[in-house]
JSON list of N, CA and C in Angstrom, two decimals:
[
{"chain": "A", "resi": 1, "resn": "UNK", "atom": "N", "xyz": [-91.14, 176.41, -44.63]},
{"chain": "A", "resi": 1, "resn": "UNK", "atom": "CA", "xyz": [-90.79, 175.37, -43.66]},
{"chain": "A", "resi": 1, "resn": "UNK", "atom": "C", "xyz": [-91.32, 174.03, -44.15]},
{"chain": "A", "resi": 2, "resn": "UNK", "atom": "N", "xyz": [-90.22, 173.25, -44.40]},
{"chain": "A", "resi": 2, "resn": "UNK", "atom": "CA", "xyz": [-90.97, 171.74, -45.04]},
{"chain": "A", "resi": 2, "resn": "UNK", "atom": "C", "xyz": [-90.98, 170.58, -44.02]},
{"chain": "A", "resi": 3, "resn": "UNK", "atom": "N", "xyz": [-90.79, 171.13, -42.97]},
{"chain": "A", "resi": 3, "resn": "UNK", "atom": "CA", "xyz": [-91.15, 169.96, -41.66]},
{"chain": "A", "resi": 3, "resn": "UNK", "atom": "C", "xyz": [-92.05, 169.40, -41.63]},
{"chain": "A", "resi": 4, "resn": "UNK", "atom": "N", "xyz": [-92.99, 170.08, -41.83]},
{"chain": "A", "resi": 4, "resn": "UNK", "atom": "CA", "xyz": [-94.43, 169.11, -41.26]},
{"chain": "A", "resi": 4, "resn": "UNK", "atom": "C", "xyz": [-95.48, 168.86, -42.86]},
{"chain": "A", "resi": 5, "resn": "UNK", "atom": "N", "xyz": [-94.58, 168.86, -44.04]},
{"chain": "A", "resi": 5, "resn": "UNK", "atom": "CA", "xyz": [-95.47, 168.42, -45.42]},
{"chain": "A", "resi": 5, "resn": "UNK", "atom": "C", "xyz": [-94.85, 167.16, -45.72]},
{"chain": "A", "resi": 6, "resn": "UNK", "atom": "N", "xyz": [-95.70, 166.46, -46.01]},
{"chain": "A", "resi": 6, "resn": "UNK", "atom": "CA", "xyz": [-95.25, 165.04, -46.87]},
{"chain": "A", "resi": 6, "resn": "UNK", "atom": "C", "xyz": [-94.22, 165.45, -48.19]},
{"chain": "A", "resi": 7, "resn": "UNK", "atom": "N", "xyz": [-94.14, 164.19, -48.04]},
{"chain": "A", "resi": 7, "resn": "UNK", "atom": "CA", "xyz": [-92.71, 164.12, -49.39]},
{"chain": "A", "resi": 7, "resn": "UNK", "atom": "C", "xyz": [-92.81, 162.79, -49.81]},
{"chain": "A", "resi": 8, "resn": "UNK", "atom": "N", "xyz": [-92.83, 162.92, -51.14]},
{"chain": "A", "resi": 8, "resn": "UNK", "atom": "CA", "xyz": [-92.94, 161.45, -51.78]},
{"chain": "A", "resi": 8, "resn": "UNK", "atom": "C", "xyz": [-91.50, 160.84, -52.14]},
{"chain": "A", "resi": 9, "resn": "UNK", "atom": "N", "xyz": [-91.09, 159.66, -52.65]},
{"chain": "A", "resi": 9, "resn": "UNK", "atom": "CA", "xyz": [-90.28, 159.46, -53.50]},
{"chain": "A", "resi": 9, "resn": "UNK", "atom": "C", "xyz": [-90.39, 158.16, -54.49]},
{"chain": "A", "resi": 10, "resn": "UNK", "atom": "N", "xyz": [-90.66, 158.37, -55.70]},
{"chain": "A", "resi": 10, "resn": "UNK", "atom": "CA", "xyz": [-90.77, 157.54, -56.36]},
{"chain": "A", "resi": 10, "resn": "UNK", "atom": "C", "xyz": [-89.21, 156.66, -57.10]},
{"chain": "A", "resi": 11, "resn": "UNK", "atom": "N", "xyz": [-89.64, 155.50, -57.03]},
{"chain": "A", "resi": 11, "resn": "UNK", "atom": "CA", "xyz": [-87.83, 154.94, -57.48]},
{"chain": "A", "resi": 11, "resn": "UNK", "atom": "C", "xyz": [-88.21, 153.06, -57.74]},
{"chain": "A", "resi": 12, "resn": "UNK", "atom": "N", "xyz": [-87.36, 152.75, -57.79]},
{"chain": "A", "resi": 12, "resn": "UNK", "atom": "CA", "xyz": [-87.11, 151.04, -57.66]},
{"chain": "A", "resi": 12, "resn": "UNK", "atom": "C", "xyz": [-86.47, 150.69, -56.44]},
{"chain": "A", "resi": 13, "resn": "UNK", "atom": "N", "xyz": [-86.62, 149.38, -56.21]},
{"chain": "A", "resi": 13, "resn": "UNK", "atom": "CA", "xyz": [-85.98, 148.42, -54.58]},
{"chain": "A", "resi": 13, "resn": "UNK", "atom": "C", "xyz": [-85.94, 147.15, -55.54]},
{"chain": "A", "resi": 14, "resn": "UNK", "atom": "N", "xyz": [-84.32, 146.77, -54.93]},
{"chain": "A", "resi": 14, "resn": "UNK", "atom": "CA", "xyz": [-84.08, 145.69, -55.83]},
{"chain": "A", "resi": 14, "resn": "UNK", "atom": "C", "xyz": [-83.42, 144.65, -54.34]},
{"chain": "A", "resi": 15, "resn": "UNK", "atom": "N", "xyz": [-84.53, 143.73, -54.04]},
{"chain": "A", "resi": 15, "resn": "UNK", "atom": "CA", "xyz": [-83.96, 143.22, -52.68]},
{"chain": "A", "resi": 15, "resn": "UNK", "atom": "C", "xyz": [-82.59, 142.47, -52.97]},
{"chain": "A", "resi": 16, "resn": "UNK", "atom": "N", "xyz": [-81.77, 142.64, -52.21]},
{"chain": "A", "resi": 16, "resn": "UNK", "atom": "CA", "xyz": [-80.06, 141.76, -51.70]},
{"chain": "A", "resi": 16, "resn": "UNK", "atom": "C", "xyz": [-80.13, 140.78, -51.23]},
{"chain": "A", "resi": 17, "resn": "UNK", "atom": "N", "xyz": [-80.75, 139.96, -50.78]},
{"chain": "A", "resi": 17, "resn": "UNK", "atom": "CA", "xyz": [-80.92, 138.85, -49.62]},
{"chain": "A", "resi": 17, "resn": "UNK", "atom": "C", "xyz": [-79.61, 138.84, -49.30]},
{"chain": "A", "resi": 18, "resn": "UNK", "atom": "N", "xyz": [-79.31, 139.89, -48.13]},
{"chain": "A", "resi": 18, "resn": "UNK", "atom": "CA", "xyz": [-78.23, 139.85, -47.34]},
{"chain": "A", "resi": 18, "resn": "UNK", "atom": "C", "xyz": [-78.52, 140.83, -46.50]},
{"chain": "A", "resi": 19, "resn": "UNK", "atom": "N", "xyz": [-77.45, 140.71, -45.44]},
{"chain": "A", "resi": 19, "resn": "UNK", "atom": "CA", "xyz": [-77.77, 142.05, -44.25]},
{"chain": "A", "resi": 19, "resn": "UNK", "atom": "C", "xyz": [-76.86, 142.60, -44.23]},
{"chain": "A", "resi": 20, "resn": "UNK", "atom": "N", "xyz": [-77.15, 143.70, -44.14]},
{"chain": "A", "resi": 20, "resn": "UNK", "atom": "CA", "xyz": [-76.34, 145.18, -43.86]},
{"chain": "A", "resi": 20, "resn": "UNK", "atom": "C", "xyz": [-76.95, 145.91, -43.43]},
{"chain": "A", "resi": 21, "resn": "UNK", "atom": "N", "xyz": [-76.77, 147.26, -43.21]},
{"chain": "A", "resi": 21, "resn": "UNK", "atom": "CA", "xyz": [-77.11, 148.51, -42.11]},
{"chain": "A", "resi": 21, "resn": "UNK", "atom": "C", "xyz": [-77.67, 149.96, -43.33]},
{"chain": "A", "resi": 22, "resn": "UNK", "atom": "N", "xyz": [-78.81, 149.55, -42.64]},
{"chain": "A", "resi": 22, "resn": "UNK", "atom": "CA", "xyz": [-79.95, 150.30, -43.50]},
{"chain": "A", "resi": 22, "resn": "UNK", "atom": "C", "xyz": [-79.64, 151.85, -43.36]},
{"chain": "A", "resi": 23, "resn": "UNK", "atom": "N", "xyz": [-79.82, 152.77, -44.19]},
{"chain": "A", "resi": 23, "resn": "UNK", "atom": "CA", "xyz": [-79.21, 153.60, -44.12]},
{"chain": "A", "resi": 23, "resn": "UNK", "atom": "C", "xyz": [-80.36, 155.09, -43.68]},
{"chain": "A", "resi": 24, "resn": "UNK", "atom": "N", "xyz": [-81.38, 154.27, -43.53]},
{"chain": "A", "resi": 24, "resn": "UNK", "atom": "CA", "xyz": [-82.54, 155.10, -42.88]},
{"chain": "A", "resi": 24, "resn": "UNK", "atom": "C", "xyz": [-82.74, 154.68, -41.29]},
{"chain": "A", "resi": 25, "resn": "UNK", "atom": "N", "xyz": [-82.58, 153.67, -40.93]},
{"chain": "A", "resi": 25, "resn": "UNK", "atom": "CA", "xyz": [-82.78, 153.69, -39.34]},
{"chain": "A", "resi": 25, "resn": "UNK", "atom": "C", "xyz": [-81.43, 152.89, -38.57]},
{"chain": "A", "resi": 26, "resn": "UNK", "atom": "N", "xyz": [-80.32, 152.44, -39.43]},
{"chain": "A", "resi": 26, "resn": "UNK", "atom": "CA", "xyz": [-79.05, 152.23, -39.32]},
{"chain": "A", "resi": 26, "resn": "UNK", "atom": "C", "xyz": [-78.92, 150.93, -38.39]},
{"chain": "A", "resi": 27, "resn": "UNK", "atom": "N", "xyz": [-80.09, 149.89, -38.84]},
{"chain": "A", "resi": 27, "resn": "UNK", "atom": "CA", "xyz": [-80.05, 148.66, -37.95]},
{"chain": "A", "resi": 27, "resn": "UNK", "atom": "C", "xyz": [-79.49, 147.73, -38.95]},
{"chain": "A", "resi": 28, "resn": "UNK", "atom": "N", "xyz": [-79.30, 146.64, -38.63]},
{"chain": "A", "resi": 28, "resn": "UNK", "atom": "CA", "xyz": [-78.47, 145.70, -39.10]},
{"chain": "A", "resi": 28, "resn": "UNK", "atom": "C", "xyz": [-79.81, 144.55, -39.51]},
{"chain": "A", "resi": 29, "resn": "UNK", "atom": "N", "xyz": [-80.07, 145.01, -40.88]},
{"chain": "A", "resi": 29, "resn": "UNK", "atom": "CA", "xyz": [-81.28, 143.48, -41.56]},
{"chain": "A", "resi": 29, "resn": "UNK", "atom": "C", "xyz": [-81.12, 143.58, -42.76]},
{"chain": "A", "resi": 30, "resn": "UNK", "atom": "N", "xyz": [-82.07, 142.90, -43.61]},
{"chain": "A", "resi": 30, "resn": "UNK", "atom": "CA", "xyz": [-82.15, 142.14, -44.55]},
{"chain": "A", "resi": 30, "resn": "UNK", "atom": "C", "xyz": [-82.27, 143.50, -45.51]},
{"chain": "A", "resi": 31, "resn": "UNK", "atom": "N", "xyz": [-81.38, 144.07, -46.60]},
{"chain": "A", "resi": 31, "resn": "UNK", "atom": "CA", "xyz": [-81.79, 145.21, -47.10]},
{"chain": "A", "resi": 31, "resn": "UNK", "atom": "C", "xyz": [-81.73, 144.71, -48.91]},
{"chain": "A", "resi": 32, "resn": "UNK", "atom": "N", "xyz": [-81.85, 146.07, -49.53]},
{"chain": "A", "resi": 32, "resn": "UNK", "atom": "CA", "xyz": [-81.97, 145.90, -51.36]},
{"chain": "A", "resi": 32, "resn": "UNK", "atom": "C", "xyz": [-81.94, 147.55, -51.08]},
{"chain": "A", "resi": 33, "resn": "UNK", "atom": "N", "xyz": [-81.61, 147.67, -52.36]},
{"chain": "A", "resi": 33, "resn": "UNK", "atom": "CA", "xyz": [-81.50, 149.14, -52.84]},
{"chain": "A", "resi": 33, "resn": "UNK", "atom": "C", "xyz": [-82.31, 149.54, -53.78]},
{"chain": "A", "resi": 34, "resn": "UNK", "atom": "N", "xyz": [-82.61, 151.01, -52.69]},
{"chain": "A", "resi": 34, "resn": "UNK", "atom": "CA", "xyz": [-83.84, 151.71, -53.58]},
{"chain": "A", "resi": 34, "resn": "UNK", "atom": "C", "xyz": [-82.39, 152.67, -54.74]},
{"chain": "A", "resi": 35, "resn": "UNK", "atom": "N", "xyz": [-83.52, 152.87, -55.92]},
{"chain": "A", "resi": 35, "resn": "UNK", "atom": "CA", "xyz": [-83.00, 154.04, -56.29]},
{"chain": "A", "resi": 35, "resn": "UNK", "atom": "C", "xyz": [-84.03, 154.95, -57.51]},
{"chain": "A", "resi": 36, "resn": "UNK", "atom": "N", "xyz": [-83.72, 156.22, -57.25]},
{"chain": "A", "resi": 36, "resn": "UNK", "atom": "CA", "xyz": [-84.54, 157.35, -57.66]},
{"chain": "A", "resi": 36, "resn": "UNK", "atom": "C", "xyz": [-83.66, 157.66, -59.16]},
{"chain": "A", "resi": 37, "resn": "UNK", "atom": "N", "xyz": [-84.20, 157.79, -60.06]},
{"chain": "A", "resi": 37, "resn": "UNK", "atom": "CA", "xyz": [-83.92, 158.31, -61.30]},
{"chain": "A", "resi": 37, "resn": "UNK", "atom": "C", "xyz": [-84.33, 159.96, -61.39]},
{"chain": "A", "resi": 38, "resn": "UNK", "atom": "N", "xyz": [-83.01, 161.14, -61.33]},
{"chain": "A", "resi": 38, "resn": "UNK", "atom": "CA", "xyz": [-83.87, 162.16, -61.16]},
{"chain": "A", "resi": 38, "resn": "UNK", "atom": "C", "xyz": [-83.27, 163.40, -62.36]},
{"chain": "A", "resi": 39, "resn": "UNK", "atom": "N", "xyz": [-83.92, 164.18, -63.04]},
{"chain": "A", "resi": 39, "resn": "UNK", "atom": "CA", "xyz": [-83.50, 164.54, -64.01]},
{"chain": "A", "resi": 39, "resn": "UNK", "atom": "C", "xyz": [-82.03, 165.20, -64.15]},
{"chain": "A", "resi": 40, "resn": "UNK", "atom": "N", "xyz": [-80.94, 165.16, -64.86]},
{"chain": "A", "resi": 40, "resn": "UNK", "atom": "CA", "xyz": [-79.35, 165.68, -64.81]},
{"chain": "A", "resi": 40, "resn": "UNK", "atom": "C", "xyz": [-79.90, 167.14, -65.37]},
{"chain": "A", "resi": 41, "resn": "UNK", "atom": "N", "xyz": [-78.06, 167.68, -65.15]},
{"chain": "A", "resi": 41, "resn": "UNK", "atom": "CA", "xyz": [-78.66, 169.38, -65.39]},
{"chain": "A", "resi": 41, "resn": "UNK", "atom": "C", "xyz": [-78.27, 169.43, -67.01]},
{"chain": "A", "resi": 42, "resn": "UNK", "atom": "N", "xyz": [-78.10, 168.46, -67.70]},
{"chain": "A", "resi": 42, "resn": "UNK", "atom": "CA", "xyz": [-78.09, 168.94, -69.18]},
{"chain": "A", "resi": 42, "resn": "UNK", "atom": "C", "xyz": [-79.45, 168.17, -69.73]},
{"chain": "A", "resi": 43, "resn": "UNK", "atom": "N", "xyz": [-80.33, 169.41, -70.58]},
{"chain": "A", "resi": 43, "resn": "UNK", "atom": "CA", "xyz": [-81.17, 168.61, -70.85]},
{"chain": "A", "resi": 43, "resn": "UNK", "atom": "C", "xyz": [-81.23, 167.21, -71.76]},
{"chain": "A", "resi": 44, "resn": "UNK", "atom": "N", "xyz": [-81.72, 166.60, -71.20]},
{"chain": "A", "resi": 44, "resn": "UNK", "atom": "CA", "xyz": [-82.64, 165.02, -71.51]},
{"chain": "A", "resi": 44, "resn": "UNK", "atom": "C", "xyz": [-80.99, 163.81, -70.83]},
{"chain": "A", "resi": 45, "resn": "UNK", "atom": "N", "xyz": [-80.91, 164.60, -69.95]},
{"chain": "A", "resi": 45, "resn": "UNK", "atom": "CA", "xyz": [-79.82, 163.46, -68.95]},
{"chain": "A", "resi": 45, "resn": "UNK", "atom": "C", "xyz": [-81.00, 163.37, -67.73]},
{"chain": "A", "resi": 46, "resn": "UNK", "atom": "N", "xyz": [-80.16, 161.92, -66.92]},
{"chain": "A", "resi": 46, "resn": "UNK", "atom": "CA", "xyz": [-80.97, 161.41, -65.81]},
{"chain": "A", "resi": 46, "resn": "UNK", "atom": "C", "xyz": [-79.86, 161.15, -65.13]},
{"chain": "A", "resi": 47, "resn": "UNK", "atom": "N", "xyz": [-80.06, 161.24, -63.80]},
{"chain": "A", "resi": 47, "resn": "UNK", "atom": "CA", "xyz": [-79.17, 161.01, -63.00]},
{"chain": "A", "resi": 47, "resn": "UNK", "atom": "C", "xyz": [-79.58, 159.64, -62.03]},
{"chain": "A", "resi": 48, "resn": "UNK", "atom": "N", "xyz": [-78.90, 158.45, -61.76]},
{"chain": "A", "resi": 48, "resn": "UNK", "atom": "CA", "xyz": [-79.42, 157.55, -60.93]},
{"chain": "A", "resi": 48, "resn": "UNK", "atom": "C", "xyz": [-78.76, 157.70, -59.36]},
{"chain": "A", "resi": 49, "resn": "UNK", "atom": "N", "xyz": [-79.77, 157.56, -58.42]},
{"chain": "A", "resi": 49, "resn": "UNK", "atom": "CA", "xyz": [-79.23, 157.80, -56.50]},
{"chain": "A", "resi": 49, "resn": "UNK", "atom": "C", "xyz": [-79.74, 157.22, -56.02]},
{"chain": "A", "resi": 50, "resn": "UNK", "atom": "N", "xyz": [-79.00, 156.33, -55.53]},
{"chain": "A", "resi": 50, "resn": "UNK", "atom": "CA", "xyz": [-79.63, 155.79, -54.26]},
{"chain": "A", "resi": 50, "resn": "UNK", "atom": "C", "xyz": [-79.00, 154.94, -52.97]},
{"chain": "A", "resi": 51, "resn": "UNK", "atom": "N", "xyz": [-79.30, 154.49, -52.46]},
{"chain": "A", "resi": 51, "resn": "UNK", "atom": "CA", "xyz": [-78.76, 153.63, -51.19]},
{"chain": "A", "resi": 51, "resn": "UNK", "atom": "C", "xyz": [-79.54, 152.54, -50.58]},
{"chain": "A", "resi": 52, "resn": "UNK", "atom": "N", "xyz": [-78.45, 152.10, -49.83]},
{"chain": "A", "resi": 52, "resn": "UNK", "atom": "CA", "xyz": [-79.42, 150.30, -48.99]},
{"chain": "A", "resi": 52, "resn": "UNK", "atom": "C", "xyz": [-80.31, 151.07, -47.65]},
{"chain": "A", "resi": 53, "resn": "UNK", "atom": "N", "xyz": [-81.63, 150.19, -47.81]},
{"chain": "A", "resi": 53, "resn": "UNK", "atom": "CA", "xyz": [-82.77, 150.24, -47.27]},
{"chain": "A", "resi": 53, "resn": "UNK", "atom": "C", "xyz": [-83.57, 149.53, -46.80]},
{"chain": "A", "resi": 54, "resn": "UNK", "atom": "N", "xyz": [-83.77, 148.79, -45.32]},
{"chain": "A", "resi": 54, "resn": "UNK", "atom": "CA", "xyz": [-84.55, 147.69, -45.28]},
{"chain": "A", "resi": 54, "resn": "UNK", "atom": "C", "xyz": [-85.77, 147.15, -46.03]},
{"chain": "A", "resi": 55, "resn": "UNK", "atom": "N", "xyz": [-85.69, 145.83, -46.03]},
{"chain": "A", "resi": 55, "resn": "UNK", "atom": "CA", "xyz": [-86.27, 145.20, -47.07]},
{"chain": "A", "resi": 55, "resn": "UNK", "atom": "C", "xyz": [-87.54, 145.37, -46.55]},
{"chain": "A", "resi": 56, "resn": "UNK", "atom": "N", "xyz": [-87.53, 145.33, -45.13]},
{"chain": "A", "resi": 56, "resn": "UNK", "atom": "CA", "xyz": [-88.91, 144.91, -44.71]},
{"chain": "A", "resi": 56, "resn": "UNK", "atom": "C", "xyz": [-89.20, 146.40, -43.64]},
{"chain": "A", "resi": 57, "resn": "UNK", "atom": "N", "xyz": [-90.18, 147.15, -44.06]},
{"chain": "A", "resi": 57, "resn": "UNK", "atom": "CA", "xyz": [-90.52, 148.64, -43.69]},
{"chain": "A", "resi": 57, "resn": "UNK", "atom": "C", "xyz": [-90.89, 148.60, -41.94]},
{"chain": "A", "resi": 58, "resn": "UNK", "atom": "N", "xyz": [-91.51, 147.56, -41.55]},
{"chain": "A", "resi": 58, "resn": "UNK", "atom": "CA", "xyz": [-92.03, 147.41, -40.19]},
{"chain": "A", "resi": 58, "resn": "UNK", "atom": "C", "xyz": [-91.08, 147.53, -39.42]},
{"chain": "A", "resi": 59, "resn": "UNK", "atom": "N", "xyz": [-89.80, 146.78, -39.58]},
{"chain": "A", "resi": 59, "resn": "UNK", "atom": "CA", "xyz": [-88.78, 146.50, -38.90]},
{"chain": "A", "resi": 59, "resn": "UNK", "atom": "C", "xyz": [-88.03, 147.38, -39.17]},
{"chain": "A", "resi": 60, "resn": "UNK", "atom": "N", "xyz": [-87.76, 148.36, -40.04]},
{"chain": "A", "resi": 60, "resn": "UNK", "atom": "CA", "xyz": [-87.07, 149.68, -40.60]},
{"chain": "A", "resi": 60, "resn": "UNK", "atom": "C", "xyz": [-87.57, 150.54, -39.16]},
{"chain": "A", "resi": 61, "resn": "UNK", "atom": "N", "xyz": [-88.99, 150.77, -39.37]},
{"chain": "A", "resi": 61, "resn": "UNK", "atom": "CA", "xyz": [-89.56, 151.65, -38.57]},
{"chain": "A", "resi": 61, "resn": "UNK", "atom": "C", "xyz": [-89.57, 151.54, -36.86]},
{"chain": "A", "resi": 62, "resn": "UNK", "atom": "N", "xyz": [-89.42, 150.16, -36.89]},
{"chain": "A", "resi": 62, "resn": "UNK", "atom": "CA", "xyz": [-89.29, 149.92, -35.24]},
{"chain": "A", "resi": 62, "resn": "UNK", "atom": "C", "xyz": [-87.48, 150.12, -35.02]},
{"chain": "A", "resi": 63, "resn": "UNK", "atom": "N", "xyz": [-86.98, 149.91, -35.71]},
{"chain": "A", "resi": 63, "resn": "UNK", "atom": "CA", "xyz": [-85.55, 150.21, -35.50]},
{"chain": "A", "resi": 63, "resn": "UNK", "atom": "C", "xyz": [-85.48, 152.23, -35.36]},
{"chain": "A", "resi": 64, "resn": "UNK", "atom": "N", "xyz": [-86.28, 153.13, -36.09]},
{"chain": "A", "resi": 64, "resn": "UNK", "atom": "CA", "xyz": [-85.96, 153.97, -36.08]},
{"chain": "A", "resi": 64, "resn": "UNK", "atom": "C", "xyz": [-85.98, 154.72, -35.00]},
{"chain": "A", "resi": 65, "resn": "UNK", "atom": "N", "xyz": [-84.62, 155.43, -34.56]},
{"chain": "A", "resi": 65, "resn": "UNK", "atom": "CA", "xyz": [-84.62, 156.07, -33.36]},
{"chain": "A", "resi": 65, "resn": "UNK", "atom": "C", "xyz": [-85.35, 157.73, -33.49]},
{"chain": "A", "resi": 66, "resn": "UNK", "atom": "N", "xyz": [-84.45, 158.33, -34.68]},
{"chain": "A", "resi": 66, "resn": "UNK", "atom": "CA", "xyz": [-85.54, 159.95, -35.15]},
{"chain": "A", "resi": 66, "resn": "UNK", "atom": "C", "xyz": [-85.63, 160.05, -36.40]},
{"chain": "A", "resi": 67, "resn": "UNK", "atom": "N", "xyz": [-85.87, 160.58, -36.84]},
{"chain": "A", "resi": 67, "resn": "UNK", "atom": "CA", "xyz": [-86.18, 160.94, -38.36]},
{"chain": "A", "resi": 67, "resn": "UNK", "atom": "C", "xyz": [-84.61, 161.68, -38.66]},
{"chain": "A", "resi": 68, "resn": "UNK", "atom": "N", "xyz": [-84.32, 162.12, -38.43]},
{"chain": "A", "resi": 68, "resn": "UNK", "atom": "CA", "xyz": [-82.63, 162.78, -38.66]},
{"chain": "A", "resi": 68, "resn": "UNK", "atom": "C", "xyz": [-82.28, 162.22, -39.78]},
{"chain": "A", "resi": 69, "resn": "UNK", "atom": "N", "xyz": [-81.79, 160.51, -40.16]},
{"chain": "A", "resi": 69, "resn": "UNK", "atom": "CA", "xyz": [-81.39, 159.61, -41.13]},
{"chain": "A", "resi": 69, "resn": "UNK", "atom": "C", "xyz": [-81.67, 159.96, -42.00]},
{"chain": "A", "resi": 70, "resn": "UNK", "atom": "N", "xyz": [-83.55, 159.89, -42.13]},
{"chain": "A", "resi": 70, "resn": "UNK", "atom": "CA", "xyz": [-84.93, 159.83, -42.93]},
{"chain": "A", "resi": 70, "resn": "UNK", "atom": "C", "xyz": [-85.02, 160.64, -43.44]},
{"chain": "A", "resi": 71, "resn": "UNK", "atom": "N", "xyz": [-84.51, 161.56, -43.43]},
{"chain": "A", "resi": 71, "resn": "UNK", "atom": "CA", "xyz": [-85.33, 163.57, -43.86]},
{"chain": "A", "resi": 71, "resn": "UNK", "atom": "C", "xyz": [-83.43, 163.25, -44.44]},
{"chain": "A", "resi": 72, "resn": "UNK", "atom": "N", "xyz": [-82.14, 163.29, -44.02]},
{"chain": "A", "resi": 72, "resn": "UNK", "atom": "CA", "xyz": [-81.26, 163.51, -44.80]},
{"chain": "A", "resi": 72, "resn": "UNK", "atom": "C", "xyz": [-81.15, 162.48, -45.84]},
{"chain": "A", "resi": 73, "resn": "UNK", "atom": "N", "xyz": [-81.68, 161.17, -45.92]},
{"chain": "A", "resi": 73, "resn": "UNK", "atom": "CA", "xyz": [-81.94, 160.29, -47.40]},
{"chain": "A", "resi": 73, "resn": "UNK", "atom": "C", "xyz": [-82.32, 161.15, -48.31]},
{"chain": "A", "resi": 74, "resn": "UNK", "atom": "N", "xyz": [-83.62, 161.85, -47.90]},
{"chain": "A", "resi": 74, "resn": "UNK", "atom": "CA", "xyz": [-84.92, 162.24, -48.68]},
{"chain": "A", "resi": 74, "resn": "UNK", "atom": "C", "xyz": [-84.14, 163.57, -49.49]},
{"chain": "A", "resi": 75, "resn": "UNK", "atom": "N", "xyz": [-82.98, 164.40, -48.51]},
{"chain": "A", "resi": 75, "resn": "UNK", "atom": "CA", "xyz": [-82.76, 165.81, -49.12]},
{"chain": "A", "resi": 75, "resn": "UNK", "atom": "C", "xyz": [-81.89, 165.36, -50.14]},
{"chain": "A", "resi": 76, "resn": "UNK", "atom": "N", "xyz": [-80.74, 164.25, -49.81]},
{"chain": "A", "resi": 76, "resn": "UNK", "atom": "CA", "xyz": [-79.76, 163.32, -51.04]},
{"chain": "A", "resi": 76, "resn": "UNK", "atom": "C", "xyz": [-80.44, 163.11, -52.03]},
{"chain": "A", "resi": 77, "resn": "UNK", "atom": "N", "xyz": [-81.32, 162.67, -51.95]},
{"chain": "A", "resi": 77, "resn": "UNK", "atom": "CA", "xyz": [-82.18, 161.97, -53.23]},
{"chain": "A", "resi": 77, "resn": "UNK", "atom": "C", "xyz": [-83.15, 163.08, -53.97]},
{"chain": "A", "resi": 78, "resn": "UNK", "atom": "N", "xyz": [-83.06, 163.91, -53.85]},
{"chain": "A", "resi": 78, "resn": "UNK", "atom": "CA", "xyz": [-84.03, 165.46, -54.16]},
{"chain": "A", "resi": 78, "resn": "UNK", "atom": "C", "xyz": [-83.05, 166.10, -54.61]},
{"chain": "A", "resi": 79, "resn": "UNK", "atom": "N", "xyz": [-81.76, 166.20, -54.86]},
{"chain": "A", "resi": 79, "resn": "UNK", "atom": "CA", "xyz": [-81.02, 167.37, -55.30]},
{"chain": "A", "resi": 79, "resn": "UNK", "atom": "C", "xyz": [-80.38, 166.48, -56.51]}
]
């Protein structure tokens, strides 16, 4: 059961200075795109994933209604 363990994700955020609809708490601000580099299935390939993400985490988090979004980013970006 991986509900209740942390999960990291390491990647880049490349801010947009523009607004659009964050794709972790689905509010409408200032976002940039993260993205995770994660190994491809032939060896020594990489695969790049990712999506728009508020720029600014405070306001991500007060926008967030459940984790639902949050945990399905995290499983996208893990496979």
């Amino acid at each position: 059961n991986d509900k209740n363990k942390f999960v990291g994700l390491q990647g880049t955020f490349q801010s947009l200075n523009k607004k659009s609809i964050c794709s972790l708490c689905h509010g409408h601000e200032e976002v940039g795109m993260f993205l995770v580099e994660i190994k491809g299935d032939v060896q020594g390939t990489f695969v790049k994933k990712g999506n728009y993400i508020c720029k600014d985490g405070v306001a991500c988090n007060q926008n967030m209604k459940s984790l639902d979004k949050l945990n399905d980013f995290i499983e996208r970006l893990k496979k």
